[in-house]
Coordinates of C-alpha atoms in Angstrom, one line a residue:
Chain Q
M561 CA 134.1 141.0 92.5
L562 CA 136.1 142.5 95.5
R563 CA 133.2 144.1 96.5
Y564 CA 130.7 141.0 96.3
S565 CA 133.7 139.0 98.0
L566 CA 134.0 141.7 101.0
K567 CA 130.1 141.8 100.9
R568 CA 129.4 138.3 101.6
L569 CA 132.1 137.8 103.9
L570 CA 130.9 140.7 106.0
G571 CA 127.3 138.7 106.1
A572 CA 128.9 135.9 107.6
V573 CA 130.2 137.3 110.6
P574 CA 126.6 137.6 112.4
T575 CA 126.0 134.0 111.5
L576 CA 129.4 133.1 113.1
L577 CA 129.0 135.4 116.2
I578 CA 125.1 134.2 116.6
L579 CA 126.8 130.7 116.6
M580 CA 129.3 131.4 119.5
T581 CA 126.8 133.2 121.6
L582 CA 124.3 130.0 121.4
A583 CA 126.8 127.8 122.1
F584 CA 128.2 129.8 125.1
F585 CA 124.9 130.5 126.7
M586 CA 123.5 126.6 126.2
M587 CA 126.7 125.7 127.9
R588 CA 126.1 128.1 130.8
A589 CA 122.4 127.2 130.8
A590 CA 122.9 123.2 130.8
P591 CA 122.5 121.6 134.2
G592 CA 125.4 119.9 136.0
G593 CA 129.2 121.1 135.5
P594 CA 131.8 119.5 133.9
F595 CA 133.4 118.7 137.6
D596 CA 130.3 117.2 138.9
T597 CA 131.7 113.8 140.3
E598 CA 130.0 111.4 142.5
K599 CA 132.2 112.6 145.5
T600 CA 132.0 116.0 146.3
L601 CA 135.2 117.9 146.2
P602 CA 136.6 119.7 149.1
P603 CA 135.5 123.6 148.7
E604 CA 139.2 124.8 148.3
I605 CA 139.7 122.5 145.3
Q606 CA 136.5 123.3 144.0
A607 CA 137.4 127.1 144.3
N608 CA 140.7 126.4 142.7
L609 CA 139.3 124.7 139.8
D610 CA 136.8 126.9 139.3
K611 CA 139.5 130.1 139.5
K612 CA 141.5 128.1 136.7
Y613 CA 138.8 127.7 134.2
H614 CA 137.5 131.2 135.3
L615 CA 134.2 129.8 136.5
D616 CA 134.3 132.6 139.3
E617 CA 133.9 135.3 137.5
S618 CA 130.5 137.1 136.3
L619 CA 128.6 135.9 133.2
V620 CA 129.1 138.8 131.1
Q621 CA 133.1 138.4 132.1
Q622 CA 133.0 135.1 131.0
Y623 CA 131.0 135.5 127.7
G624 CA 133.7 138.3 127.1
R625 CA 136.8 136.1 127.8
Y626 CA 135.3 133.5 125.8
L627 CA 134.9 135.7 122.4
W628 CA 138.1 137.5 123.2
D629 CA 139.8 133.9 123.0
L630 CA 138.0 132.6 120.1
A631 CA 139.1 135.6 118.1
H632 CA 142.3 134.8 119.0
G633 CA 141.7 131.7 117.9
D634 CA 142.2 129.6 121.6
F635 CA 139.4 127.2 122.0
G636 CA 140.6 126.5 125.6
P637 CA 141.6 123.6 127.6
S638 CA 139.7 120.4 127.3
F639 CA 137.7 119.5 130.4
Q640 CA 138.5 115.6 129.7
Y641 CA 141.3 115.4 128.2
K642 CA 143.0 117.2 131.3
D643 CA 146.5 117.7 129.6
Y644 CA 145.2 118.5 126.2
S645 CA 144.1 122.0 125.0
V646 CA 141.0 121.9 122.4
N647 CA 143.4 123.3 119.6
E648 CA 145.6 120.4 120.3
L649 CA 142.6 118.0 119.9
I650 CA 141.6 119.9 116.8
A651 CA 145.1 119.9 115.5
T652 CA 145.5 116.2 115.5
G653 CA 141.7 115.0 114.4
F654 CA 141.3 117.3 111.8
P655 CA 143.9 116.3 109.4
V656 CA 142.3 112.9 109.3
S657 CA 138.6 114.1 108.9
L658 CA 139.7 116.7 106.3
R659 CA 141.4 113.8 104.1
L660 CA 138.4 111.7 104.4
G661 CA 136.1 114.3 103.8
L662 CA 137.9 115.8 100.5
S663 CA 138.2 112.7 99.0
A664 CA 134.6 111.8 99.9
I665 CA 133.3 115.1 98.4
A666 CA 135.9 114.5 95.2
I667 CA 134.5 111.1 94.5
A668 CA 131.0 112.1 95.2
L669 CA 131.4 114.9 92.6
I670 CA 133.2 112.5 90.0
I671 CA 130.6 109.6 90.1
G672 CA 127.6 112.0 90.6
V673 CA 128.2 114.1 87.5
G674 CA 129.4 111.2 85.5
L675 CA 125.9 109.1 86.6
G676 CA 123.8 112.1 86.4
T677 CA 125.1 113.2 83.0
L678 CA 124.6 109.6 81.5
A679 CA 120.9 109.5 83.1
A680 CA 119.9 112.5 81.4
L681 CA 121.8 111.6 77.9
R682 CA 119.9 108.1 78.1
Q683 CA 116.4 109.5 79.7
N684 CA 113.8 106.6 80.5
S685 CA 116.0 103.9 79.5
A686 CA 117.1 101.3 81.3
T687 CA 120.6 103.0 82.6
D688 CA 118.2 105.8 83.6
Y689 CA 116.3 103.8 85.7
S690 CA 118.7 101.7 87.5
V691 CA 120.6 105.2 88.2
M692 CA 117.8 106.7 89.7
T693 CA 117.0 103.5 91.9
L694 CA 120.5 103.5 92.9
A695 CA 120.3 107.2 93.7
M696 CA 116.9 106.6 95.7
T697 CA 118.7 103.7 97.6
G698 CA 121.5 105.7 98.4
I699 CA 119.4 108.6 99.6
S700 CA 117.1 106.1 101.8
I701 CA 120.0 104.5 103.7
P702 CA 121.4 106.1 106.1
N703 CA 125.2 105.8 106.4
F704 CA 125.0 104.3 109.8
V705 CA 123.3 101.4 108.4
L706 CA 125.6 101.6 105.1
A707 CA 128.8 101.5 107.2
P708 CA 128.3 98.7 109.2
I709 CA 126.7 96.4 106.3
L710 CA 130.0 97.5 103.8
I711 CA 132.2 96.2 107.1
L712 CA 130.3 93.1 107.1
V713 CA 130.3 92.5 103.3
F714 CA 133.8 93.7 102.5
A715 CA 135.8 93.1 105.8
V716 CA 134.0 90.2 107.8
Y717 CA 132.4 87.9 104.9
L718 CA 134.9 88.6 101.9
G719 CA 137.7 89.6 104.0
W720 CA 139.7 92.0 101.3
L721 CA 139.8 95.3 103.6
P722 CA 140.5 95.9 106.9
A723 CA 136.9 96.4 109.3
G724 CA 138.2 99.6 110.9
G725 CA 141.4 101.5 112.4
W726 CA 143.4 104.0 110.9
N727 CA 146.8 102.4 110.7
G728 CA 148.4 105.8 110.2
G729 CA 146.1 106.8 107.6
A730 CA 147.0 103.5 105.2
F731 CA 145.4 103.3 101.7
K732 CA 143.3 100.7 102.2
N733 CA 142.0 101.4 106.0
T734 CA 140.6 105.2 104.1
I735 CA 138.8 102.6 101.3
L736 CA 135.2 102.1 102.8
P737 CA 135.0 104.9 105.4
I738 CA 135.2 106.9 102.0
I739 CA 132.8 105.0 100.4
G740 CA 130.7 105.3 103.3
L741 CA 130.8 109.2 103.2
A742 CA 130.5 109.3 99.3
L743 CA 127.5 107.3 98.7
P744 CA 124.7 109.4 100.1
Q745 CA 126.5 112.1 98.3
I746 CA 126.9 110.6 95.2
A747 CA 123.1 110.0 95.4
Y748 CA 122.1 113.6 95.6
I749 CA 124.5 114.7 93.2
S750 CA 123.4 112.2 90.3
R751 CA 119.9 113.0 91.0
L752 CA 120.5 117.1 90.6
M753 CA 122.5 116.6 87.5
R754 CA 120.2 114.3 85.5
G755 CA 117.6 116.8 86.5
S756 CA 119.5 120.2 85.4
M757 CA 121.6 118.3 82.5
I758 CA 117.9 117.6 80.9
E759 CA 117.1 120.8 81.1
V760 CA 120.0 122.0 79.8
L761 CA 120.0 119.7 76.8
R762 CA 116.4 121.2 75.6
S763 CA 117.7 125.0 75.9
N764 CA 118.1 127.0 72.8
P765 CA 121.9 127.2 73.0
I766 CA 122.1 123.5 72.5
R767 CA 119.8 123.0 70.0
T768 CA 121.9 126.0 68.2
A769 CA 125.5 123.8 69.1
R770 CA 123.5 121.0 67.3
A771 CA 122.3 122.5 64.4
K772 CA 125.8 123.7 63.6
G773 CA 126.4 120.3 63.3
L774 CA 129.1 119.8 66.4
P775 CA 129.8 116.1 67.2
E776 CA 127.8 115.2 70.4
R777 CA 130.5 114.5 72.7
V778 CA 131.6 118.4 72.1
V779 CA 128.1 119.8 72.6
I780 CA 128.1 117.7 76.1
L781 CA 131.5 118.8 77.4
R782 CA 131.7 122.2 75.9
H783 CA 128.4 123.8 76.2
A784 CA 125.8 121.5 78.6
L785 CA 128.1 120.8 80.8
K786 CA 129.0 124.2 82.7
P787 CA 125.3 125.2 82.8
A788 CA 124.4 122.2 83.9
L789 CA 127.0 121.9 86.7
L790 CA 125.5 125.1 88.4
P791 CA 122.8 123.3 90.5
V792 CA 125.7 120.9 91.5
V793 CA 128.2 123.8 92.5
S794 CA 125.3 125.5 94.8
F795 CA 125.0 121.9 96.4
L796 CA 128.4 121.8 97.7
G797 CA 127.6 123.7 100.6
P798 CA 125.3 121.9 101.9
A799 CA 127.0 118.5 101.0
T800 CA 130.2 119.7 103.0
A801 CA 127.6 120.0 106.0
A802 CA 126.3 116.5 105.5
V803 CA 129.7 115.0 105.0
I804 CA 130.9 116.8 108.3
T805 CA 127.9 115.4 110.1
G806 CA 128.4 111.9 108.3
S807 CA 131.9 112.0 109.4
V808 CA 130.8 111.8 113.0
V809 CA 129.6 108.7 112.4
I810 CA 131.6 106.9 109.9
E811 CA 134.6 107.7 112.3
Q812 CA 132.6 106.2 115.3
I813 CA 132.1 103.1 113.2
F814 CA 135.5 102.9 111.8
G815 CA 137.0 103.7 114.8
I816 CA 139.2 106.3 113.1
P817 CA 141.1 109.3 115.2
G818 CA 139.4 112.1 113.7
L819 CA 138.1 115.2 114.6
G820 CA 134.3 113.8 114.5
R821 CA 135.3 110.7 116.8
Y822 CA 136.8 113.2 119.5
F823 CA 133.3 115.2 119.0
V824 CA 131.6 112.1 120.1
Q825 CA 133.3 111.0 122.8
G826 CA 133.3 114.6 124.1
A827 CA 129.4 114.6 124.0
L828 CA 129.4 111.4 125.5
N829 CA 131.8 112.4 128.3
R830 CA 129.9 115.7 128.9
D831 CA 133.4 117.4 127.9
Y832 CA 132.1 121.2 127.4
T833 CA 134.7 123.1 125.6
L834 CA 135.9 120.1 123.4
V835 CA 132.2 119.8 122.1
M836 CA 131.9 123.3 122.1
G837 CA 135.4 124.0 120.2
V838 CA 134.3 121.6 117.6
V839 CA 131.0 122.7 117.0
V840 CA 132.3 126.4 116.5
F841 CA 135.2 125.2 114.5
Y842 CA 133.2 122.9 111.9
G843 CA 130.3 125.7 112.2
A844 CA 133.2 128.7 111.0
L845 CA 134.4 126.0 108.5
I846 CA 131.0 125.7 106.8
I847 CA 130.0 129.3 106.9
L848 CA 133.7 129.3 105.2
F849 CA 133.2 127.2 102.8
N850 CA 129.4 128.2 101.6
F851 CA 131.2 131.6 101.0
I852 CA 133.8 129.8 98.6
V853 CA 130.6 128.2 96.5
D854 CA 129.1 131.5 96.7
L855 CA 132.5 133.1 95.1
V856 CA 132.5 130.2 92.6
Y857 CA 128.7 130.2 91.6
A858 CA 129.4 134.2 91.0
L859 CA 132.3 133.1 88.5
L860 CA 130.6 130.7 86.6
D861 CA 127.0 132.2 86.3
P862 CA 127.0 135.0 84.0
K863 CA 123.6 135.9 85.2
V864 CA 125.0 136.7 88.8
R865 CA 126.5 140.1 88.8
Y866 CA 128.7 141.2 91.7
G867 CA 126.5 143.9 93.2
Chain P
M401 CA 81.5 114.8 71.6
N402 CA 78.4 117.1 70.7
N403 CA 76.1 114.7 71.7
A404 CA 77.9 113.8 75.2
L405 CA 77.8 117.5 75.8
A406 CA 74.0 117.8 75.1
N407 CA 73.5 114.6 77.2
N408 CA 75.2 115.7 80.1
T409 CA 73.8 119.4 81.0
E410 CA 76.3 119.3 84.1
I411 CA 79.7 118.1 83.7
K412 CA 81.2 117.0 87.2
G413 CA 84.3 119.0 88.0
R414 CA 87.3 117.5 89.5
S415 CA 89.0 118.9 92.2
L416 CA 92.9 119.4 92.4
W417 CA 92.9 116.5 95.0
Q418 CA 91.0 114.4 93.1
D419 CA 93.1 114.7 90.2
A420 CA 96.3 114.5 91.9
W421 CA 95.2 111.4 93.7
A422 CA 94.3 109.6 90.4
R423 CA 97.3 110.3 89.3
L424 CA 99.1 109.4 92.5
L425 CA 97.2 105.8 92.1
R426 CA 98.6 105.7 88.8
N427 CA 102.4 105.7 90.1
K428 CA 103.4 102.1 90.7
A429 CA 106.4 103.2 92.6
A430 CA 104.3 105.3 95.0
L431 CA 101.4 103.3 95.3
T432 CA 103.8 100.6 96.3
A433 CA 105.4 102.6 98.8
M434 CA 102.0 103.4 100.2
V435 CA 101.1 99.8 100.7
L436 CA 104.2 99.1 102.4
L437 CA 104.3 101.9 104.7
L438 CA 100.5 101.0 105.5
I439 CA 101.6 97.6 106.7
I440 CA 104.3 98.9 108.2
S441 CA 102.3 101.3 110.2
V442 CA 99.8 98.8 111.3
L443 CA 102.5 96.5 112.4
V444 CA 104.1 98.7 114.4
I445 CA 100.5 99.9 115.9
A446 CA 99.6 96.6 116.5
A447 CA 102.9 95.3 118.4
P448 CA 101.8 94.6 121.6
W449 CA 99.3 92.1 120.6
L450 CA 101.6 90.9 117.8
S451 CA 104.1 89.1 120.0
P452 CA 103.8 86.9 123.0
F453 CA 107.2 88.7 124.5
E454 CA 107.2 91.9 126.2
F455 CA 109.8 94.4 124.1
D456 CA 112.0 94.3 127.7
A457 CA 111.5 90.9 128.5
I458 CA 115.0 89.4 129.2
D459 CA 115.5 85.6 128.7
W460 CA 119.0 84.6 129.9
E461 CA 118.5 81.1 127.9
L462 CA 118.0 82.7 124.8
I463 CA 121.1 85.1 124.2
S464 CA 121.8 86.1 120.4
T465 CA 120.2 83.2 119.3
P466 CA 119.1 83.3 115.2
P467 CA 115.9 83.8 114.0
S468 CA 113.8 80.7 114.6
L469 CA 110.0 79.6 114.3
E470 CA 110.6 77.1 116.9
N471 CA 111.1 79.4 120.1
G472 CA 108.7 81.9 118.5
H473 CA 111.5 84.5 118.0
I474 CA 111.2 85.0 114.4
F475 CA 113.8 87.9 114.3
G476 CA 116.0 86.3 116.8
T477 CA 117.2 87.6 120.0
D478 CA 119.7 90.5 121.0
S479 CA 122.5 90.1 123.0
V480 CA 120.7 90.2 126.5
G481 CA 118.5 88.2 125.1
R482 CA 115.5 90.1 124.0
D483 CA 112.8 89.2 121.3
L484 CA 114.2 91.0 118.2
F485 CA 110.7 91.1 116.3
V486 CA 108.8 92.9 119.0
R487 CA 112.0 95.4 119.6
T488 CA 111.7 96.4 116.1
L489 CA 108.6 97.2 116.1
Y490 CA 108.6 99.1 119.4
G491 CA 111.9 100.9 117.9
G492 CA 109.3 101.6 115.0
R493 CA 106.6 103.0 117.4
M494 CA 109.3 105.5 118.6
S495 CA 110.9 106.2 115.4
L496 CA 107.6 107.0 113.2
M497 CA 106.2 108.8 116.3
V498 CA 109.4 111.2 116.4
G499 CA 109.4 111.6 112.7
I500 CA 105.3 112.3 112.8
I501 CA 105.5 114.6 115.8
A502 CA 108.6 116.9 115.0
T503 CA 107.1 117.3 111.5
L504 CA 104.1 118.7 112.8
V505 CA 106.3 121.0 115.1
S506 CA 108.5 122.3 112.3
L507 CA 105.3 122.6 109.9
L508 CA 103.3 125.1 112.8
I509 CA 106.5 127.3 113.2
G510 CA 107.2 127.0 109.2
I511 CA 103.8 127.7 108.2
T512 CA 103.2 130.7 110.6
W513 CA 106.7 132.3 109.7
G514 CA 106.6 132.3 106.1
A515 CA 103.0 133.1 105.7
T516 CA 103.5 136.0 107.9
A517 CA 106.7 137.1 106.2
G518 CA 105.0 136.8 102.7
Y519 CA 101.9 138.3 103.6
V520 CA 102.9 141.1 105.4
G521 CA 105.9 142.0 103.1
G522 CA 108.1 145.1 103.2
R523 CA 110.9 145.2 106.0
V524 CA 109.0 142.7 108.2
D525 CA 109.5 140.0 105.4
G526 CA 113.5 141.0 105.0
L527 CA 114.2 141.1 108.1
M528 CA 112.3 137.7 109.1
M529 CA 113.9 135.9 105.9
R530 CA 117.4 137.5 107.1
I531 CA 117.0 135.5 110.4
V532 CA 116.3 132.3 108.2
D533 CA 119.2 133.2 106.3
I534 CA 121.4 133.3 109.2
L535 CA 120.0 130.0 111.1
Y536 CA 120.3 128.6 107.7
A537 CA 124.2 128.8 107.8
M538 CA 124.5 126.7 111.1
P539 CA 125.4 123.4 111.3
F540 CA 122.5 122.2 113.1
M541 CA 123.2 118.5 113.6
F542 CA 125.8 119.7 116.1
F543 CA 123.3 121.9 117.6
V544 CA 120.9 119.2 118.1
I545 CA 123.9 116.9 119.8
L546 CA 124.8 120.1 121.8
L547 CA 121.3 120.0 123.4
M548 CA 121.4 116.6 124.2
V549 CA 125.0 116.8 125.8
F550 CA 123.8 119.9 128.2
F551 CA 120.3 119.0 128.7
G552 CA 120.3 115.4 129.3
R553 CA 118.8 113.0 126.5
N554 CA 115.0 113.6 126.8
I555 CA 112.8 112.2 124.5
Y556 CA 110.4 115.9 124.4
L557 CA 113.7 117.6 123.6
I558 CA 114.3 115.8 120.8
F559 CA 110.9 116.6 119.3
I560 CA 111.6 120.1 119.9
A561 CA 114.9 120.4 118.9
I562 CA 114.6 118.4 115.7
G563 CA 111.5 120.4 115.0
A564 CA 113.3 123.6 115.6
I565 CA 115.8 122.8 113.1
N566 CA 113.3 121.6 110.2
W567 CA 111.0 124.7 110.1
L568 CA 113.5 126.9 107.8
D569 CA 112.9 125.0 104.9
M570 CA 109.4 125.2 105.6
A571 CA 109.5 128.9 106.4
R572 CA 111.0 129.5 102.9
I573 CA 108.9 127.5 100.8
V574 CA 105.5 128.8 102.2
R575 CA 107.1 132.6 102.0
G576 CA 107.9 131.7 98.2
Q577 CA 104.6 130.4 97.4
T578 CA 102.6 133.0 99.6
L579 CA 104.3 135.8 97.6
T580 CA 103.5 134.2 94.2
L581 CA 99.7 133.7 94.9
K582 CA 99.2 137.1 96.4
G583 CA 99.8 138.4 92.7
K584 CA 97.6 135.8 91.1
E585 CA 94.8 136.7 89.1
Y586 CA 92.0 135.0 91.0
V587 CA 93.4 137.0 94.4
E588 CA 93.0 140.2 92.3
A589 CA 89.6 139.2 91.2
A590 CA 88.6 138.1 94.8
M591 CA 89.5 141.4 96.0
A592 CA 87.8 143.4 93.4
C593 CA 84.9 141.3 94.3
G594 CA 85.1 142.5 98.0
V595 CA 85.7 139.5 99.6
S596 CA 87.4 139.7 102.9
T597 CA 91.3 139.1 103.7
P598 CA 90.9 136.2 106.1
R599 CA 88.6 134.5 103.6
I600 CA 90.8 135.1 100.8
I601 CA 93.5 133.5 102.8
L602 CA 91.2 130.5 103.7
R603 CA 89.7 129.8 100.0
H604 CA 92.5 131.1 97.9
I605 CA 96.0 131.0 99.9
V606 CA 95.7 128.0 102.3
P607 CA 94.4 125.5 99.7
N608 CA 96.9 126.4 97.1
L609 CA 99.9 126.1 99.7
L610 CA 98.5 122.8 101.0
G611 CA 99.9 120.9 98.0
I612 CA 103.3 122.1 98.3
V613 CA 102.7 121.9 102.2
V614 CA 102.1 118.1 102.1
V615 CA 104.6 117.3 99.7
Y616 CA 107.1 118.8 102.4
V617 CA 105.7 117.0 105.0
T618 CA 106.5 113.6 103.2
L619 CA 109.7 114.7 102.3
T620 CA 110.6 115.7 106.2
I621 CA 109.4 112.9 108.0
P622 CA 111.9 110.8 106.6
Q623 CA 114.7 113.2 107.3
V624 CA 113.7 113.7 111.0
I625 CA 113.5 110.1 111.5
L626 CA 117.1 110.1 110.2
V627 CA 118.1 112.5 112.7
E628 CA 116.6 110.8 115.5
S629 CA 118.0 107.5 114.6
F630 CA 121.5 109.1 113.9
L631 CA 121.2 110.7 117.8
S632 CA 120.2 107.2 119.0
F633 CA 122.6 105.4 116.9
L634 CA 125.6 108.0 118.8
G635 CA 123.9 106.9 122.1
L636 CA 122.3 110.4 122.4
G637 CA 118.6 109.7 121.6
V638 CA 116.1 107.3 123.4
Q639 CA 117.6 105.7 126.4
E640 CA 116.9 102.3 127.2
P641 CA 115.0 100.2 127.9
A642 CA 113.1 102.3 124.8
T643 CA 114.2 101.9 121.6
S644 CA 114.1 103.2 118.2
W645 CA 115.3 102.3 115.1
G646 CA 118.5 103.9 115.2
A647 CA 119.4 102.6 118.4
L648 CA 119.0 99.0 117.5
V649 CA 121.1 99.4 114.4
N650 CA 123.6 100.5 116.7
E651 CA 123.2 97.6 119.1
G652 CA 122.8 95.3 116.0
A653 CA 126.1 96.6 114.5
Q654 CA 128.1 96.1 117.9
D655 CA 128.0 92.4 117.5
M656 CA 127.4 92.0 113.6
E657 CA 130.0 89.5 113.0
S658 CA 128.2 86.7 115.2
A659 CA 124.5 88.0 115.3
P660 CA 124.0 90.0 112.2
W661 CA 120.4 89.8 112.4
A662 CA 120.2 92.0 115.0
L663 CA 121.4 94.7 112.5
L664 CA 119.9 93.5 109.5
F665 CA 116.0 93.3 110.7
P666 CA 116.1 96.7 112.3
A667 CA 118.4 98.5 109.2
G668 CA 115.8 96.8 106.7
F669 CA 112.6 98.2 108.8
L670 CA 114.3 101.8 108.9
A671 CA 115.4 101.7 105.1
T672 CA 112.3 100.5 104.1
T673 CA 110.2 103.3 105.6
L674 CA 112.8 105.9 104.2
F675 CA 112.5 104.5 101.0
C676 CA 108.7 104.3 101.2
F677 CA 108.5 107.7 102.3
N678 CA 110.8 109.2 99.9
F679 CA 109.0 107.6 96.6
I680 CA 105.6 108.8 98.1
G681 CA 107.0 112.2 98.5
D682 CA 108.4 112.2 94.7
G683 CA 105.0 110.8 93.4
L684 CA 103.3 113.7 95.5
R685 CA 105.3 116.1 94.0
D686 CA 104.4 114.9 90.2
A687 CA 100.8 114.6 91.0
L688 CA 100.5 117.9 92.5
D689 CA 102.6 119.8 90.1
P690 CA 100.4 120.7 87.4
K691 CA 103.0 121.9 84.9
D692 CA 104.2 118.6 84.6
R693 CA 101.5 116.7 83.5

């Protein structure tokens, strides 16, 4: 197990390195610097600025410095929010995004697995068709369409929930954003779960369990659920990436001060260090999460040997 | 039965494609989706002749007016008095064009990469697929946004950037399929008969790849449309006065309380199109999969 984990972890290193390198050279290749303003700065000030942000060094030196800083967990100063470092911005924004993201994934898992199992147990019934239609709707309606419609219905017309804002993380303010993030994932997970559950229910171990006369509830919960969950577990990697990407839009729509919102603001203001810091941070997070998912998968699936 | 056989000296064969087509037409959801998509495409292509208004013509007299037949703005007008019907259709042109072109880009890269890796095999295959694995773990949406930030909001860049993301899946699928096909008996038989390699690839490998590629293309186009809309929604995609469904949804969402039609019409078109592509993709997969009759 340890060897397997180490091997997987080492496999993540080149990915991370390529990610950082690509981000760095893209930034350097971009036309226009972050300090390009309408008025030209006096050369002394320009030189000072360049010196402060080490823009006067050679490309190799800059690249080395950048990798060195990243290895120490230092993302550097933000070009736009002059008094903050990117680290500070991540530290304020990320907990908010994390809370939304984790809640969304947890809800998506519970509802998705439940709906998928239900549809599989009543295959080709009205329940099955309505769950699958719902899933298709969830897949086809992008979250940036869904979220405004949720606001329109639940905040503007019905007035049940606030239309946006964070309000210190009040429960009421989190409901709509979490639904907006979770719905597409519910759709994917319930489709996956239905497919794998149908397959598992036709398998020999389940036939044996039924032949032994076990009650249907026990057959499903004790014997069918675990193998049927495997594809869902491996979907958790892409799901995290999707939720992170989705959070960018959702935070923008609901005006939530999370990392995704900083990212969009940074992107619109050409705040190079902030945008790059967030990309590298989220990239590392996704890679780490994929690694954990792999480990969980190996633990659950007896067919995977840690080689 | 014997009579029928005796009378028909030659039984007309049905190709895989005729078979699949017949099965697709029997799938009601897919058929409806195809008809709807056809209607949307025709509307979008014929946009300039369908509306008396220009897509960027501003009418300061009619700002954010609701849909009405009397003044000819059947979808209403937006916050600067432009006709929403013609803008929705022009937005559709952009979204569908991005969808198709970027998918073609990804198709080109993916098939070349995957077929080469699969057919050559060995070390080259290992290396090529390792590269795909590494790229696969990247947060690509963020990379596209980075590209947009660093190199400006250029429509051609969107095509290339999105196409460059989506080829990974294609490469994996094509490689897997090529590997399976290489070991098939009919390929061996063709080799034994002395058929040349290019002819084997053209006659036996490519036609059998085509099915999965077609399914995958119909499922990639909506993904690409989604990415483009996502970017435009954030204000990082198509720039004014040109528009796409994502940009329209963004504008509509900004004053949806007073003018919900500006959100609902483009959103409806976008969602319907994505729906149609997904249903057609699912239908095609069922139709082309010989295992699952």
